[in-house]
Coordinates of C-alpha atoms and ligand atoms in Angstrom, one line a residue:
M1416 CA -36.5 -25.2 56.4
E1417 CA -38.1 -28.6 56.8
V1418 CA -40.2 -29.2 59.9
V1419 CA -40.7 -32.8 61.1
I1420 CA -43.3 -33.4 63.8
V1421 CA -42.6 -36.7 65.6
P1422 CA -44.9 -38.3 68.3
D1423 CA -42.4 -38.0 71.2
A1424 CA -38.8 -37.3 72.2
K1425 CA -37.7 -40.9 71.6
A1426 CA -38.9 -40.9 68.0
G1427 CA -37.1 -37.5 67.5
G1428 CA -33.9 -39.0 68.9
E1429 CA -34.2 -42.0 66.5
L1430 CA -34.9 -39.8 63.5
V1431 CA -31.8 -37.6 64.2
A1432 CA -29.6 -40.6 65.1
D1433 CA -30.6 -42.2 61.7
A1434 CA -29.5 -39.0 59.9
M1435 CA -26.2 -39.1 61.7
A1436 CA -25.7 -42.8 60.9
Q1437 CA -26.5 -42.2 57.2
L1438 CA -24.0 -39.4 57.2
L1439 CA -21.3 -41.6 58.8
R1440 CA -21.9 -44.3 56.2
R1441 CA -21.5 -41.8 53.5
K1442 CA -18.6 -40.0 55.1
P1443 CA -16.9 -42.1 57.9
D1444 CA -14.8 -39.1 59.1
A1445 CA -17.7 -36.7 59.3
L1446 CA -17.5 -33.8 61.8
L1447 CA -20.5 -34.0 64.0
G1448 CA -21.4 -30.8 65.8
V1449 CA -23.0 -31.8 69.1
A1450 CA -25.1 -29.9 71.7
T1451 CA -25.5 -30.4 75.5
G1452 CA -28.7 -30.1 77.5
S1453 CA -31.5 -32.6 78.1
T1454 CA -33.0 -32.5 74.6
P1455 CA -30.2 -34.2 72.6
L1456 CA -29.9 -37.2 75.0
P1457 CA -32.3 -39.5 73.1
V1458 CA -30.2 -38.8 69.9
Y1459 CA -27.0 -40.0 71.6
Q1460 CA -28.8 -43.0 73.2
A1461 CA -30.2 -44.1 69.8
L1462 CA -26.9 -43.6 68.0
A1463 CA -25.0 -45.5 70.7
A1464 CA -27.5 -48.4 70.2
Q1465 CA -26.7 -48.4 66.5
V1466 CA -22.9 -48.4 67.3
C1467 CA -23.4 -51.4 69.7
S1468 CA -25.4 -53.3 67.1
G1469 CA -22.7 -52.7 64.5
A1470 CA -25.1 -50.7 62.3
V1471 CA -22.8 -47.7 62.2
D1472 CA -19.0 -47.3 62.6
T1473 CA -17.9 -44.2 64.6
S1474 CA -14.2 -45.1 64.6
R1475 CA -13.3 -42.3 62.3
A1476 CA -16.0 -39.8 63.3
R1477 CA -15.0 -36.4 64.7
V1478 CA -17.0 -34.3 67.2
A1479 CA -17.1 -30.5 67.7
Q1480 CA -18.4 -28.7 70.7
L1481 CA -21.0 -25.9 70.3
D1482 CA -20.5 -23.9 73.5
E1483 CA -18.7 -23.9 76.9
Y1484 CA -18.9 -22.2 80.3
V1485 CA -16.1 -19.7 80.9
G1486 CA -14.1 -20.4 84.0
L1487 CA -15.1 -24.0 84.8
P1488 CA -12.0 -26.2 84.8
A1489 CA -12.1 -28.7 82.0
D1490 CA -12.5 -31.6 84.4
H1491 CA -15.4 -30.0 86.3
P1492 CA -18.3 -32.5 85.9
E1493 CA -20.5 -29.7 84.4
S1494 CA -18.0 -28.3 81.9
Y1495 CA -19.5 -29.1 78.6
R1496 CA -16.2 -30.8 77.7
S1497 CA -16.9 -33.3 80.6
V1498 CA -20.6 -33.6 79.7
L1499 CA -19.8 -34.4 76.1
R1500 CA -17.1 -37.0 77.1
R1501 CA -19.8 -38.7 79.3
E1502 CA -22.8 -38.4 77.0
V1503 CA -21.3 -38.6 73.5
L1504 CA -17.6 -39.7 73.2
E1505 CA -17.7 -42.6 75.6
P1506 CA -21.0 -44.1 74.6
L1507 CA -20.2 -43.7 70.9
G1508 CA -16.6 -45.0 71.3
I1509 CA -15.0 -41.8 69.9
A1510 CA -11.5 -41.1 70.9
P1511 CA -10.7 -37.8 72.8
A1512 CA -8.2 -37.0 70.0
S1513 CA -11.2 -36.7 67.6
F1514 CA -12.9 -34.1 69.8
M1515 CA -12.5 -30.3 69.4
G1516 CA -13.8 -27.5 71.6
P1517 CA -13.0 -24.1 72.8
D1518 CA -10.9 -23.6 75.9
G1519 CA -13.2 -22.1 78.6
T1520 CA -10.3 -21.5 81.0
A1521 CA -8.1 -19.5 78.6
E1522 CA -6.7 -16.3 80.0
D1523 CA -7.3 -14.6 76.6
V1524 CA -10.9 -15.7 76.0
Q1525 CA -11.2 -14.0 72.6
A1526 CA -8.0 -15.6 71.3
A1527 CA -9.4 -19.0 72.4
C1528 CA -12.6 -18.2 70.5
D1529 CA -10.7 -17.1 67.3
A1530 CA -8.5 -20.2 67.6
Y1531 CA -11.6 -22.4 67.7
D1532 CA -13.3 -20.8 64.7
R1533 CA -10.0 -21.4 62.8
Q1534 CA -9.8 -25.0 64.0
L1535 CA -13.4 -25.7 62.7
G1536 CA -12.5 -24.2 59.3
E1537 CA -9.2 -26.2 59.1
A1538 CA -11.1 -29.4 60.0
G1539 CA -13.2 -28.8 56.8
G1540 CA -16.3 -27.4 58.6
V1541 CA -19.1 -29.2 60.5
D1542 CA -21.1 -31.7 58.5
L1543 CA -24.1 -31.9 60.7
Q1544 CA -24.7 -29.6 63.6
L1545 CA -27.3 -30.7 66.2
L1546 CA -28.9 -27.8 68.1
G1547 CA -31.2 -27.5 71.0
I1548 CA -33.2 -24.3 71.6
G1549 CA -33.6 -22.2 74.7
T1550 CA -37.0 -21.1 76.0
D1551 CA -35.8 -17.6 74.8
G1552 CA -35.0 -18.9 71.3
H1553 CA -31.2 -19.2 71.8
I1554 CA -29.1 -21.6 69.8
G1555 CA -25.7 -22.5 71.3
F1556 CA -25.6 -19.7 73.9
N1557 CA -26.5 -17.0 71.5
E1558 CA -29.0 -15.2 73.6
P1559 CA -31.7 -12.9 72.2
C1560 CA -30.3 -9.9 70.2
S1561 CA -27.1 -11.8 69.3
S1562 CA -25.7 -10.7 65.9
L1563 CA -27.0 -13.0 63.2
V1564 CA -23.5 -13.0 61.7
S1565 CA -21.6 -13.4 64.9
R1566 CA -18.5 -15.6 65.2
T1567 CA -17.4 -17.6 68.3
R1568 CA -17.1 -15.3 71.2
I1569 CA -17.9 -14.7 74.9
K1570 CA -21.5 -14.1 75.9
T1571 CA -23.3 -13.3 79.1
L1572 CA -26.1 -15.7 80.0
T1573 CA -29.6 -14.3 80.7
E1574 CA -30.9 -14.8 84.2
Q1575 CA -33.5 -17.2 82.7
T1576 CA -30.9 -19.4 81.0
R1577 CA -28.9 -19.6 84.3
K1578 CA -32.2 -20.6 86.1
D1579 CA -32.9 -23.1 83.4
N1580 CA -29.5 -24.6 83.8
A1581 CA -29.4 -24.6 87.6
R1582 CA -30.7 -28.1 87.6
F1583 CA -27.3 -29.3 86.5
F1584 CA -25.7 -27.5 89.4
D1585 CA -27.6 -29.0 92.4
G1586 CA -30.4 -26.5 91.7
D1587 CA -28.2 -23.6 92.8
V1588 CA -28.3 -20.8 90.3
E1589 CA -25.4 -19.1 92.0
Q1590 CA -23.1 -21.9 90.8
V1591 CA -24.1 -21.4 87.1
P1592 CA -21.4 -19.3 85.5
H1593 CA -22.4 -15.9 84.1
H1594 CA -20.2 -16.2 81.0
V1595 CA -19.9 -18.7 78.2
I1596 CA -18.1 -19.2 74.9
T1597 CA -20.4 -20.0 72.1
Q1598 CA -20.1 -20.6 68.4
G1599 CA -21.6 -17.5 66.8
I1600 CA -24.7 -17.6 64.7
G1601 CA -22.6 -17.0 61.6
T1602 CA -20.3 -19.9 62.7
I1603 CA -23.3 -22.2 63.2
L1604 CA -24.7 -21.3 59.8
E1605 CA -21.5 -22.6 58.1
A1606 CA -22.4 -26.2 59.0
R1607 CA -23.6 -28.1 56.0
H1608 CA -26.8 -29.4 57.7
L1609 CA -28.4 -27.9 60.8
V1610 CA -30.8 -30.1 62.8
L1611 CA -32.6 -28.3 65.6
L1612 CA -34.4 -30.6 68.0
A1613 CA -37.1 -29.3 70.5
T1614 CA -39.3 -31.3 72.8
G1615 CA -41.9 -30.4 75.4
A1616 CA -44.5 -27.6 75.7
G1617 CA -42.0 -25.2 77.2
K1618 CA -40.4 -24.9 73.8
A1619 CA -43.6 -24.3 71.8
D1620 CA -43.3 -20.5 71.7
A1621 CA -39.7 -20.5 70.8
V1622 CA -40.3 -23.0 68.0
A1623 CA -43.2 -21.0 66.6
A1624 CA -41.0 -17.9 66.6
T1625 CA -38.2 -19.8 64.9
V1626 CA -40.2 -21.4 62.2
E1627 CA -43.0 -18.9 61.5
G1628 CA -41.8 -15.6 62.9
P1629 CA -39.6 -13.1 61.1
V1630 CA -35.8 -13.6 60.9
A1631 CA -34.8 -11.5 63.8
A1632 CA -32.0 -11.4 66.3
V1633 CA -34.5 -11.3 69.1
C1634 CA -35.1 -15.0 68.3
P1635 CA -31.6 -16.2 67.4
A1636 CA -32.9 -19.6 66.1
S1637 CA -34.9 -17.8 63.4
A1638 CA -31.5 -17.5 61.6
L1639 CA -32.1 -21.1 60.5
Q1640 CA -34.5 -19.7 57.9
M1641 CA -31.4 -18.4 56.1
H1642 CA -29.8 -21.8 55.9
P1643 CA -30.2 -23.9 52.7
H1644 CA -30.4 -27.2 54.7
A1645 CA -32.1 -26.8 58.1
T1646 CA -34.3 -29.4 59.7
V1647 CA -36.4 -28.7 62.7
V1648 CA -37.5 -31.8 64.5
V1649 CA -40.2 -31.3 67.2
D1650 CA -42.5 -33.4 69.2
E1651 CA -46.3 -32.8 69.4
A1652 CA -46.0 -30.6 72.5
A1653 CA -43.3 -28.4 71.0
A1654 CA -45.2 -28.1 67.7
A1655 CA -48.4 -27.0 69.5
K1656 CA -48.2 -23.4 68.4
L1657 CA -47.2 -23.9 64.8
E1658 CA -50.0 -22.6 62.5
H1659 CA -48.7 -24.7 59.5
A1660 CA -48.4 -28.0 61.5
D1661 CA -50.8 -29.8 59.1
Y1662 CA -48.8 -28.7 56.1
F1663 CA -45.5 -29.9 57.8
R1664 CA -47.1 -33.3 58.6
Y1665 CA -48.5 -33.6 55.0
T1666 CA -45.1 -32.8 53.5
F1667 CA -43.2 -35.3 55.6
A1668 CA -45.7 -38.0 55.0
H1669 CA -45.3 -37.6 51.2
K1670 CA -41.5 -37.3 51.2
P1671 CA -39.7 -39.8 48.9
D1672 CA -38.2 -42.6 51.0
W1673 CA -34.7 -42.1 49.6
Q1674 CA -34.5 -38.4 50.6
G1675 CA -33.9 -38.6 54.4
I1676 CA -34.0 -35.4 56.4
Ligands
PGA773 P1 -32.4 -28.2 77.0 O1 -31.5 -26.9 76.6 O2 -32.2 -29.2 75.9 O3 -31.8 -28.7 78.2 O4 -33.7 -27.7 77.1 C1 -31.6 -26.4 75.3 C2 -30.7 -25.2 75.1 O5 -30.6 -24.4 76.1 O6 -30.2 -25.0 74.1

């Protein structure tokens, strides 16, 4: 995998937005896999600025959801469908019809998961999947010890993840659902390009385990080591525990300009 160390979150956002913009210029109807949480926001802001300036056209772009809470109505402000409408679709000018995601309110949750996996395949697969990482190494909501070949399915959140996400629910952990639907690790690995973005010192241990630890279900993000085109973009704080940081800096500094991430 390629590791790019950027000075700060804003620079990380711009780098990833540039990669998305290049993809959309090459393939205007690209399927972008998007993530929720605080980390990806600078990406969406930087891409929205490019849309506003006319540097990129998102009129044919398609967007796929990574995960969703089980049981929150779709119009709940913290359902990930609502969050993505606010943070991605509206700022980027992408029509709701170009959005796909699992149904977190389905009575038959597993049938909804299977249907979503099929829908992703029928759409031609995700071209670029943006990922955050949990402090416990989760990607999507694949918590530690998730199968590395898992498909989209229901998962139970760890107490830590519910505490981490309580800030989106008025700081009240009791309001954070226990269950979620998440693309499986096997599903995520089918995207053509994986871009994991991590910022802040709180992610340093998880990033080190992802990049330099063994491939192990205990750190779900380490599955990226098995992907032929995975890029890990980290700010200095999140890179602080990487033993090979100097090598990663050296490699990126000497990359041919045409190559991109
Ligand atoms: P965060 O969440 O970007 O809000 O830290 C990341 C994640 O849990 O995947």
